[in-house]
PDB file of C-alpha atoms in Angstrom:
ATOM      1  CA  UNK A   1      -8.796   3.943  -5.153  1.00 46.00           C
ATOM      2  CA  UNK A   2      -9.986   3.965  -1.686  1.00 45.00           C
ATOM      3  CA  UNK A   3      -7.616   4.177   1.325  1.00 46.00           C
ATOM      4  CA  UNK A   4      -8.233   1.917   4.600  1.00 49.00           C
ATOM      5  CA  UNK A   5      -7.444   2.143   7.834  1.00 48.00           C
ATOM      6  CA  UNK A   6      -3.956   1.253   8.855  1.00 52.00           C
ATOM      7  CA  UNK A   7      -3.601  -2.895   9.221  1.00 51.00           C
ATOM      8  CA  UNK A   8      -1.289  -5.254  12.000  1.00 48.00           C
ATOM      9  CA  UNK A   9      -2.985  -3.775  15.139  1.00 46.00           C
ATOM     10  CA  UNK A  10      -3.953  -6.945  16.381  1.00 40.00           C
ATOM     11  CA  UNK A  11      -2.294  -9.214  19.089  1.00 43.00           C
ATOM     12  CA  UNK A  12       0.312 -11.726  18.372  1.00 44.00           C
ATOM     13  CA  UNK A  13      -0.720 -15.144  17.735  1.00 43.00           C
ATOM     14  CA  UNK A  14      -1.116 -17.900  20.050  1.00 45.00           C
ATOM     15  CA  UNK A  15       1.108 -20.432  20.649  1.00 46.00           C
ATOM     16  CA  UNK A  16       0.501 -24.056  20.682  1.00 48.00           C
ATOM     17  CA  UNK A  17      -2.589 -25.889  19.305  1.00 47.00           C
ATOM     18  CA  UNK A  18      -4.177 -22.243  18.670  1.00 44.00           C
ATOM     19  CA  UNK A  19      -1.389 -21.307  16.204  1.00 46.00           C
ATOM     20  CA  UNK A  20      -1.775 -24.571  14.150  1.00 49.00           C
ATOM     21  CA  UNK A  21      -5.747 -23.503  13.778  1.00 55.00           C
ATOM     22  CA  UNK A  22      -4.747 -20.205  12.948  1.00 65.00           C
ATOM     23  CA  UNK A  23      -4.513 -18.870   9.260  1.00 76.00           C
ATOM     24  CA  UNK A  24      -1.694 -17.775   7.694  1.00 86.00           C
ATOM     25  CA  UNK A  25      -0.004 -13.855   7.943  1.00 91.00           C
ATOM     26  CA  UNK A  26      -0.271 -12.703   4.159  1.00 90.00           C
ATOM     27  CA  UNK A  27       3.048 -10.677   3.078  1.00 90.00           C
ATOM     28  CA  UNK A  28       3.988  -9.265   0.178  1.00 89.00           C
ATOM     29  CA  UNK A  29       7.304  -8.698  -1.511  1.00 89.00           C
ATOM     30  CA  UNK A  30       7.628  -6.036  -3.476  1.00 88.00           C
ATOM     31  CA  UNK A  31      10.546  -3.711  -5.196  1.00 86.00           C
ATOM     32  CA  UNK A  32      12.177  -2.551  -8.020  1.00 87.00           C
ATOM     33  CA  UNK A  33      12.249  -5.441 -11.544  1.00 81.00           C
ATOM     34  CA  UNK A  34      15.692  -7.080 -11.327  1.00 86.00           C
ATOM     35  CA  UNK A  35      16.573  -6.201  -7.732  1.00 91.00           C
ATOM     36  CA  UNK A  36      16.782  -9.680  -6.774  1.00 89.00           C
ATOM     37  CA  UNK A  37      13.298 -10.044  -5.079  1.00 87.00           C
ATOM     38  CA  UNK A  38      12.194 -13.268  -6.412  1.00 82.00           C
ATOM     39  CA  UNK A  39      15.723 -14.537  -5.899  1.00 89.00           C
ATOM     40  CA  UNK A  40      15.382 -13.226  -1.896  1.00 93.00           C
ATOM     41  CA  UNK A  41      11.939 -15.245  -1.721  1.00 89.00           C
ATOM     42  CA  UNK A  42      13.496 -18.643  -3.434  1.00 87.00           C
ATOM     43  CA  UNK A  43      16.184 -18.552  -0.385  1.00 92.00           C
ATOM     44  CA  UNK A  44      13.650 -17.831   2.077  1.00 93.00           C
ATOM     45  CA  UNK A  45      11.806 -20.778   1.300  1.00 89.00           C
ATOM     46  CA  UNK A  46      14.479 -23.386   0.879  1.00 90.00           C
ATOM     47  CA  UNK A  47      16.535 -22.041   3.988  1.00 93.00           C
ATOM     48  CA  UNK A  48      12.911 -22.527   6.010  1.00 92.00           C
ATOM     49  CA  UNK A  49      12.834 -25.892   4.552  1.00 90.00           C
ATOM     50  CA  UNK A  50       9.514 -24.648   2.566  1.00 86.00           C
ATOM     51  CA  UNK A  51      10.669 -26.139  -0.881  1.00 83.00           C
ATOM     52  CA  UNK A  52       7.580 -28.692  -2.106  1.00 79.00           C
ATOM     53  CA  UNK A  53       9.668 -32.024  -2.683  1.00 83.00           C
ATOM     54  CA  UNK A  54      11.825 -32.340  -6.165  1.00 83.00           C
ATOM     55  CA  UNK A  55      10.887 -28.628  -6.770  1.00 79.00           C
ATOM     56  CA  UNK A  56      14.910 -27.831  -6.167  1.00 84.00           C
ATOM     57  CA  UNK A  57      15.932 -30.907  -8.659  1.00 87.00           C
ATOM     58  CA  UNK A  58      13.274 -29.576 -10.753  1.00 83.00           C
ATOM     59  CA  UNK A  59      14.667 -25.835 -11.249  1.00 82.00           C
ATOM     60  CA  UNK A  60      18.599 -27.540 -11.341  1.00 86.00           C
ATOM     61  CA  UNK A  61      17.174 -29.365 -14.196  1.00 88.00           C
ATOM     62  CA  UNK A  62      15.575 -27.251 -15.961  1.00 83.00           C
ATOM     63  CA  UNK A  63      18.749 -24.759 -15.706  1.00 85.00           C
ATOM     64  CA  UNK A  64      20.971 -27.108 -17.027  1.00 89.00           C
ATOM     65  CA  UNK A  65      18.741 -28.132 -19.947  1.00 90.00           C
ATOM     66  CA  UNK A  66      18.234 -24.179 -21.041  1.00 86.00           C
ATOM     67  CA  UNK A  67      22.204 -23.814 -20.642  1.00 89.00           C
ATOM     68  CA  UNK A  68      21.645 -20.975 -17.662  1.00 86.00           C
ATOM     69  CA  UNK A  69      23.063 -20.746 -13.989  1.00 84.00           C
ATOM     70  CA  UNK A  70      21.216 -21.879 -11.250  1.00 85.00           C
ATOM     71  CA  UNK A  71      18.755 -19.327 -10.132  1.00 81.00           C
ATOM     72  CA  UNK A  72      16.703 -19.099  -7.151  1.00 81.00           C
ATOM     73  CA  UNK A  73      14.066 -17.091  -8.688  1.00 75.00           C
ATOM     74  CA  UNK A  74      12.572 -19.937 -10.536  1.00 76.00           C
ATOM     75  CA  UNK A  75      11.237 -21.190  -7.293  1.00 72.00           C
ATOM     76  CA  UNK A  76       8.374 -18.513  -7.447  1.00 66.00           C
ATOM     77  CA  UNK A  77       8.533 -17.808 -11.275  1.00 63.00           C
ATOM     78  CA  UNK A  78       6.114 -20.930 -12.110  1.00 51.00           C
ATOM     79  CA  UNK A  79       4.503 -19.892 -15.576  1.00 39.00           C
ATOM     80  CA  UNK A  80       6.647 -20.744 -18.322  1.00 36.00           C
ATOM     81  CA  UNK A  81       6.362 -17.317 -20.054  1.00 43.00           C
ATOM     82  CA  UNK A  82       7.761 -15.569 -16.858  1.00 42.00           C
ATOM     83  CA  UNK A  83      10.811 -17.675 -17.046  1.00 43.00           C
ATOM     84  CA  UNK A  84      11.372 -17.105 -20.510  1.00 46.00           C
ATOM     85  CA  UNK A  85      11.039 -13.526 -20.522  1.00 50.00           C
ATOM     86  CA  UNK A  86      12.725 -13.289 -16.456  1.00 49.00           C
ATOM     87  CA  UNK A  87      10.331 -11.274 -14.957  1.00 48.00           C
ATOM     88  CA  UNK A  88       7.507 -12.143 -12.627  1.00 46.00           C
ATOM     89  CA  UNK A  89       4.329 -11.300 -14.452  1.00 44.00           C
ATOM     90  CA  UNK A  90       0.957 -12.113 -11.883  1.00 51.00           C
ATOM     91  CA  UNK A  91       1.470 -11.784  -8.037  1.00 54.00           C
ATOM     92  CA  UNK A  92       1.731 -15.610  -7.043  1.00 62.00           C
ATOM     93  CA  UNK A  93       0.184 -16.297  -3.752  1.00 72.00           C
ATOM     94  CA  UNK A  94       2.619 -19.601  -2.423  1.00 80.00           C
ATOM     95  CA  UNK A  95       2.246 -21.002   1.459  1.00 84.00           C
ATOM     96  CA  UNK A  96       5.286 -21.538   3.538  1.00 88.00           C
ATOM     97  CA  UNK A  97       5.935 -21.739   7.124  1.00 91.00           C
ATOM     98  CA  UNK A  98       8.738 -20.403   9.823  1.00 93.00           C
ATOM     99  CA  UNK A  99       9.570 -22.036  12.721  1.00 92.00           C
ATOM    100  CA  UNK A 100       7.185 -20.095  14.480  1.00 91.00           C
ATOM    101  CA  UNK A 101       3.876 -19.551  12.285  1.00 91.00           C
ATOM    102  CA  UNK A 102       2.629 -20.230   8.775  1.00 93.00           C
ATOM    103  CA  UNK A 103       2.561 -17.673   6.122  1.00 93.00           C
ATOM    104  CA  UNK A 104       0.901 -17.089   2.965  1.00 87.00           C
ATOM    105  CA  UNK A 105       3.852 -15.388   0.183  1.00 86.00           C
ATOM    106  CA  UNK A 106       2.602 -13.264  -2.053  1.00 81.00           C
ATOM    107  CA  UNK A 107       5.725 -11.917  -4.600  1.00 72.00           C
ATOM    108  CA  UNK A 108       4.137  -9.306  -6.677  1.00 64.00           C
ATOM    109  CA  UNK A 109       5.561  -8.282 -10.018  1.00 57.00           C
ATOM    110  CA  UNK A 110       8.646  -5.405 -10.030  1.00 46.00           C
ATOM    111  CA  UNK A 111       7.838  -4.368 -13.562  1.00 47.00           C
ATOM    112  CA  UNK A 112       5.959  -1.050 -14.008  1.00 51.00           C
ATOM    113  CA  UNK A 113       3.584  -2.524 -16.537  1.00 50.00           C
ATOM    114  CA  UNK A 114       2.158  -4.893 -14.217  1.00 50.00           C
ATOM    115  CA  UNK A 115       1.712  -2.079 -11.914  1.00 56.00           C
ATOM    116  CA  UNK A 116      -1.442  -3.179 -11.491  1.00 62.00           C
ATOM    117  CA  UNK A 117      -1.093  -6.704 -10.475  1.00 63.00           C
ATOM    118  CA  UNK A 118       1.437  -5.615  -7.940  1.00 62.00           C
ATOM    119  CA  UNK A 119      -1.595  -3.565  -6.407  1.00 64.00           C
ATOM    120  CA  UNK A 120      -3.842  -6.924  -6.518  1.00 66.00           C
ATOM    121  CA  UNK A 121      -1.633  -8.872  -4.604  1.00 61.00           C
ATOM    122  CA  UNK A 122      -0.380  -6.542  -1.936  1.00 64.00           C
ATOM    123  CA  UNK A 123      -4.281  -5.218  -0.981  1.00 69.00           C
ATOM    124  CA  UNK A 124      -4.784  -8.407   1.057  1.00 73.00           C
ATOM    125  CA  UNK A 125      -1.585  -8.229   2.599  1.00 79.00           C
ATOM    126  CA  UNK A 126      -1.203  -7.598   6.426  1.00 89.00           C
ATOM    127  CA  UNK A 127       2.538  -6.600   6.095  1.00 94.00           C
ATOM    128  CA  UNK A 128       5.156  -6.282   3.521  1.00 93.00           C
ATOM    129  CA  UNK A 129       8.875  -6.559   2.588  1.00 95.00           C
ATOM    130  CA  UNK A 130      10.745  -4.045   0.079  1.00 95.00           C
ATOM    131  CA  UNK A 131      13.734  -5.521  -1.270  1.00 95.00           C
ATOM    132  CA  UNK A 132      16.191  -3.067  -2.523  1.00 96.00           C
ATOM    133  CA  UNK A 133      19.399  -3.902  -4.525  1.00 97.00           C
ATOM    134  CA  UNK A 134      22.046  -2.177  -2.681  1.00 97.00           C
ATOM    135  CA  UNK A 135      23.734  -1.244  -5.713  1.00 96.00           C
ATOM    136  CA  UNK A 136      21.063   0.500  -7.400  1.00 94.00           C
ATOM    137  CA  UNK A 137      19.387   2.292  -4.587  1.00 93.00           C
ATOM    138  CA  UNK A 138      16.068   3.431  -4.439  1.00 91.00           C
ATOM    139  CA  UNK A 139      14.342   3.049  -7.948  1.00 90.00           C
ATOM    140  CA  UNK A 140      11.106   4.267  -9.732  1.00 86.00           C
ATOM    141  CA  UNK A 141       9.328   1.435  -8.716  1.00 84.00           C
ATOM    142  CA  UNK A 142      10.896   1.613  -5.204  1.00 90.00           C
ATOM    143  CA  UNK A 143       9.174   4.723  -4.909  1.00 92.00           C
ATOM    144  CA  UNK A 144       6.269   3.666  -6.721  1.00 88.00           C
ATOM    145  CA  UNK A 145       5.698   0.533  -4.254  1.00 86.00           C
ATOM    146  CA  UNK A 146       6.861   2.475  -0.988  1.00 90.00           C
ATOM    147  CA  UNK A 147       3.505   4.994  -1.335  1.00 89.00           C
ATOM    148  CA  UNK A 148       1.554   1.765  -2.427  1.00 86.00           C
ATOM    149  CA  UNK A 149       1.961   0.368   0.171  1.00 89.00           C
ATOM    150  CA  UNK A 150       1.161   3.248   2.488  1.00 88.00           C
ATOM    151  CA  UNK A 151      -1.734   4.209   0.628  1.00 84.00           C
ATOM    152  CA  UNK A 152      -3.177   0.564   1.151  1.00 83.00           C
ATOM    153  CA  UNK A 153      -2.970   1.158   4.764  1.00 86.00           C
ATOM    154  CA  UNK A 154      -0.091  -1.780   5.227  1.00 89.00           C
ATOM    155  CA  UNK A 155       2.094  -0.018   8.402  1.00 91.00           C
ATOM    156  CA  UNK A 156       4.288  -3.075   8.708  1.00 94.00           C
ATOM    157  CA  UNK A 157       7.010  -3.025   6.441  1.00 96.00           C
ATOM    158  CA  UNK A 158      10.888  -4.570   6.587  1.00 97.00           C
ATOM    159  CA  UNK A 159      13.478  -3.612   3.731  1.00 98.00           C
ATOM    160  CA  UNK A 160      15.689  -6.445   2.409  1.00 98.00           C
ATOM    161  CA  UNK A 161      18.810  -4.648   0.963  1.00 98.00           C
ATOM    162  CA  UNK A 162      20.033  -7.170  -1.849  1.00 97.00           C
ATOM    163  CA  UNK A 163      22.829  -8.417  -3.480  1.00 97.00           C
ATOM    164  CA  UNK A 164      25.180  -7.358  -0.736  1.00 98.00           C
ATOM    165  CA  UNK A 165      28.240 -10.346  -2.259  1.00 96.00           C
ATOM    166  CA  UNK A 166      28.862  -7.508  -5.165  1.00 96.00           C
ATOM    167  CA  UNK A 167      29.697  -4.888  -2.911  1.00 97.00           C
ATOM    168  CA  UNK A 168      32.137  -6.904  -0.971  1.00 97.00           C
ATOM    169  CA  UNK A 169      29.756  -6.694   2.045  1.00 98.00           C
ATOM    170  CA  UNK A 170      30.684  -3.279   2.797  1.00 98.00           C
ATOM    171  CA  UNK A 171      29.116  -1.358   5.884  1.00 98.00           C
ATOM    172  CA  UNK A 172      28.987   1.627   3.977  1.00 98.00           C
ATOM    173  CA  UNK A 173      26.943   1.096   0.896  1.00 97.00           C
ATOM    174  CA  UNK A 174      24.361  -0.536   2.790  1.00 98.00           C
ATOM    175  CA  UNK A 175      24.416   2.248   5.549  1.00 98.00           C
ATOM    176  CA  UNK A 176      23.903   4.618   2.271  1.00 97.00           C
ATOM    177  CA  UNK A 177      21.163   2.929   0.875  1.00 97.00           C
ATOM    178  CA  UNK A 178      19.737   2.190   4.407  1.00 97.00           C
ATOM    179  CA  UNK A 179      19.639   6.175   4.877  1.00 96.00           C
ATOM    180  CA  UNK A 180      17.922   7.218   1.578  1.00 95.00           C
ATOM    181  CA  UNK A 181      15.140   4.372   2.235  1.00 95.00           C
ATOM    182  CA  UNK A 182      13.985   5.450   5.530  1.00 95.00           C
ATOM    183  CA  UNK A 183      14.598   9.121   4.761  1.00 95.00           C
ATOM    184  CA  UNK A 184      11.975   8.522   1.896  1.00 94.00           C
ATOM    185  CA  UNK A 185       9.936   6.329   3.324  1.00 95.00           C
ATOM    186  CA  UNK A 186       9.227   8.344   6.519  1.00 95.00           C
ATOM    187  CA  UNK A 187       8.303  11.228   3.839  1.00 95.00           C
ATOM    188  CA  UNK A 188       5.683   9.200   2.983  1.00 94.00           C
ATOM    189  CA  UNK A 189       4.121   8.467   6.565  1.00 93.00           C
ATOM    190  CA  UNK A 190       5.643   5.202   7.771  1.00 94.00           C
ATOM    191  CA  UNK A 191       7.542   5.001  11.458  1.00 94.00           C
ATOM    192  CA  UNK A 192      10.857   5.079  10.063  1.00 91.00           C
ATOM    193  CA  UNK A 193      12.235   4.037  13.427  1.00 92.00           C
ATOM    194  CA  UNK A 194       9.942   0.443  12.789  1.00 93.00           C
ATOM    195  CA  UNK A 195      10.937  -0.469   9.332  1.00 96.00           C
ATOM    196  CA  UNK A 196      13.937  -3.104   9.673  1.00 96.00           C
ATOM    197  CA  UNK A 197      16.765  -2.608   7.473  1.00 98.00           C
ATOM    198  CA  UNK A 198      18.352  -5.325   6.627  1.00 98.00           C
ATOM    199  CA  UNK A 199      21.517  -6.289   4.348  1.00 98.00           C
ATOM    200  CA  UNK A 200      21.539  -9.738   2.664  1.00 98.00           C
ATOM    201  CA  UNK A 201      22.521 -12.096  -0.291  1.00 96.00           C
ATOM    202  CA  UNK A 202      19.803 -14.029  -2.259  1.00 93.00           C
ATOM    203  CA  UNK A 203      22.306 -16.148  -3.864  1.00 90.00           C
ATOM    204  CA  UNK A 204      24.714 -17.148  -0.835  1.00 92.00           C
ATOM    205  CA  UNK A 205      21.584 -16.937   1.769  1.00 95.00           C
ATOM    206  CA  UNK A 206      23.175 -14.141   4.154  1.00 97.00           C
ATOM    207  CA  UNK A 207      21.233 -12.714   6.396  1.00 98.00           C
ATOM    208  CA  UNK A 208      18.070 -15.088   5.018  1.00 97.00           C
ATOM    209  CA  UNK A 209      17.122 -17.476   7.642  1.00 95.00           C
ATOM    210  CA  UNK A 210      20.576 -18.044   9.295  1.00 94.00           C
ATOM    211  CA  UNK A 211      22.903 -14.570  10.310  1.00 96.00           C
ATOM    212  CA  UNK A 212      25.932 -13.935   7.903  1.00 97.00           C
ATOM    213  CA  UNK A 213      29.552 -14.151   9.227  1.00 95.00           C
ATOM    214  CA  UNK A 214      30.599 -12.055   6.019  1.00 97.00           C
ATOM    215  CA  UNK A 215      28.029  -9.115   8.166  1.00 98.00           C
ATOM    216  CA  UNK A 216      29.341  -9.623  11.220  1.00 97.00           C
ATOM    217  CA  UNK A 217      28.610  -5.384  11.503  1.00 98.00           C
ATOM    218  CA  UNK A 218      25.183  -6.244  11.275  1.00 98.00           C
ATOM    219  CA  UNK A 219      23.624  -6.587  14.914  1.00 96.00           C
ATOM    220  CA  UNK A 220      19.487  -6.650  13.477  1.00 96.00           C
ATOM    221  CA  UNK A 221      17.005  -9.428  12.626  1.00 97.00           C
ATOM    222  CA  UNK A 222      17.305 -11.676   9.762  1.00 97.00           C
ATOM    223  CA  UNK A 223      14.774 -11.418   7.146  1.00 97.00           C
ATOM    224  CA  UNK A 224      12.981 -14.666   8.448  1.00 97.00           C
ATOM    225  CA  UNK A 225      13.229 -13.276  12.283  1.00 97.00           C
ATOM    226  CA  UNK A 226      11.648  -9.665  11.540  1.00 97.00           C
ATOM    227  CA  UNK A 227       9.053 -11.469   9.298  1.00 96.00           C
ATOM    228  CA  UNK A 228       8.375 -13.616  12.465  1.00 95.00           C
ATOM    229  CA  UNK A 229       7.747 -10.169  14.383  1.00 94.00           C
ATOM    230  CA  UNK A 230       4.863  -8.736  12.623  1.00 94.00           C
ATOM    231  CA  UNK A 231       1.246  -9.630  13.643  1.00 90.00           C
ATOM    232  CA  UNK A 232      -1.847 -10.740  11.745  1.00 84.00           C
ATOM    233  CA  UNK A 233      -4.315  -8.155  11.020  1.00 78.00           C
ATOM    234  CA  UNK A 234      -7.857  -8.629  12.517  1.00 76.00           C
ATOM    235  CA  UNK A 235     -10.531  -9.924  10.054  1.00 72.00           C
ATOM    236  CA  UNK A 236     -12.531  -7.431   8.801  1.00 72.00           C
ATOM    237  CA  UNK A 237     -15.603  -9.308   8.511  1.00 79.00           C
ATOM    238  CA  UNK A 238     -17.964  -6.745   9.870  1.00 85.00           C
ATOM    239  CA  UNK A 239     -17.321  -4.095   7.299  1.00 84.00           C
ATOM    240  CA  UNK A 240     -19.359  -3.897   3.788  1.00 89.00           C
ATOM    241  CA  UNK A 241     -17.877  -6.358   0.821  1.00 84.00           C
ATOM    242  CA  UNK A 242     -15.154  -4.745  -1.098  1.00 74.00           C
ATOM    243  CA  UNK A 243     -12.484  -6.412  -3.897  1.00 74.00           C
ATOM    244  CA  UNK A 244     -10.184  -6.332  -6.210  1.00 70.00           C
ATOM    245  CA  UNK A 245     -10.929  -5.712 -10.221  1.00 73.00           C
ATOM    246  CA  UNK A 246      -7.704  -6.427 -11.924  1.00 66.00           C
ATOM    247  CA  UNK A 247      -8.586  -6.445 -15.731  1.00 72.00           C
ATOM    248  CA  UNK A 248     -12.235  -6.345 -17.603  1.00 80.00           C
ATOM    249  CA  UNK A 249     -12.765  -8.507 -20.351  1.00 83.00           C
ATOM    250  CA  UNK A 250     -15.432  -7.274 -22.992  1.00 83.00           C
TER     251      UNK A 250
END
């Protein structure tokens, strides 16, 4: 697979009527199956006010009528076999919008059979976020994603460190994890001292779109906020055609 050159180079977008006009920064969200990334994204978009109306009473419903907990990650897990088997299978591409520019989502798959749509979705991508369960550390797949992602030429990267409520919020296991992330993903070529760190709860929405009390330690970004920072990647319109191939059908 071909490399490219290194994406987000491009000036921030304008402000105003400009912004409206202008399209929507693609990010993907990648990590580990069962580290809480599709849970992170549900959060995101209620907490931005990005739900599509009734899709909350929708997922509450359908919960209660399958005898399971509430879970956020229905919000992005759409096809009926994904929420039956709880995984995210394709890499759904769902719009949503901070308070400051419009996105496009794109939550690839965590399992390492669908390596492959994982790749699909994050090769348009102009930046990414890892989400990393803060119990578990850096996985196979964490791995597997973090040189990815590098090797697709996406420079602009924040880590969500997950499930933070089962640690009891403690400094020190995120710090831990924190260290082993950048350590490994500065081995693989990306400005350690530019990927945001940052320790949250899906479930409660810490750290999400509003700062946590229960992390007052924390001084960074939010995962909305460093989101917010990264800039669009210039079109590459003057280069020769090139795409994705997924599967082949014969």
């Amino acid at each position: 697979m071909a490399t490219r050159a290194k994406r987000g180079k491009s000036k921030q977008p304008a402000t105003g009527k400009a912004e409206a006009a202008a399209p929507p920064l693609n990010i993907v969200v990648v990590g580990h199956v069962d580290h809480g990334k599709s849970t992170v994204i549900g959060r995101l978009f209620h907490d931005t006010g990005s739900l599509p109306e009734g899709k909350l009473e929708a997922i509450t419903e359908m919960c209660r009528s399958r005898g399971m907990p509430f879970e956020w990650a229905f919000v992005m897990d759409s096809l009926k076999a994904e929420r039956d088997q709880g995984i995210t299978i394709d890499a759904a591409h769902i719009p949503f919008r901070s308070q400051t520019r419009p996105y496009m989502l794109i939550d690839a798959p965590g399992h390492h059979e669908f390596i492959k749509n994982m790749i699909t979705g994050a090769a348009s991508a102009d930046a990414a976020l890892l989400v990393v369960d803060v119990e578990e550390g850096v996985r196979e797949n964490t791995r597997r994603h973090g040189y990815l992602l590098n090797m697709l030429g996406i420079s602009q990267l924040a880590v969500a460190v997950s499930k933070m409520d089962r640690v009891g919020f403690e400094r020190n296991r995120f710090d831990k994890v924190a260290s082993e992330l950048k350590s490994y993903l500065g081995g693989l070529g990306f400005d350690a001292k530019r990927v945001t760190v940052i320790p949250v709860s899906g479930r409660d929405g810490d750290n999400i779109a509003k700062p946590s009390k229960r992390m007052a330690w924390y001084k960074g970004p939010m995962v909305i906020a460093a989101l917010d920072a990264f800039v669009a990647s210039p079109p590459l319109t003057d280069l020769p055609l090139r795409f994705a191939v997924q599967d082949v059908y014969k």
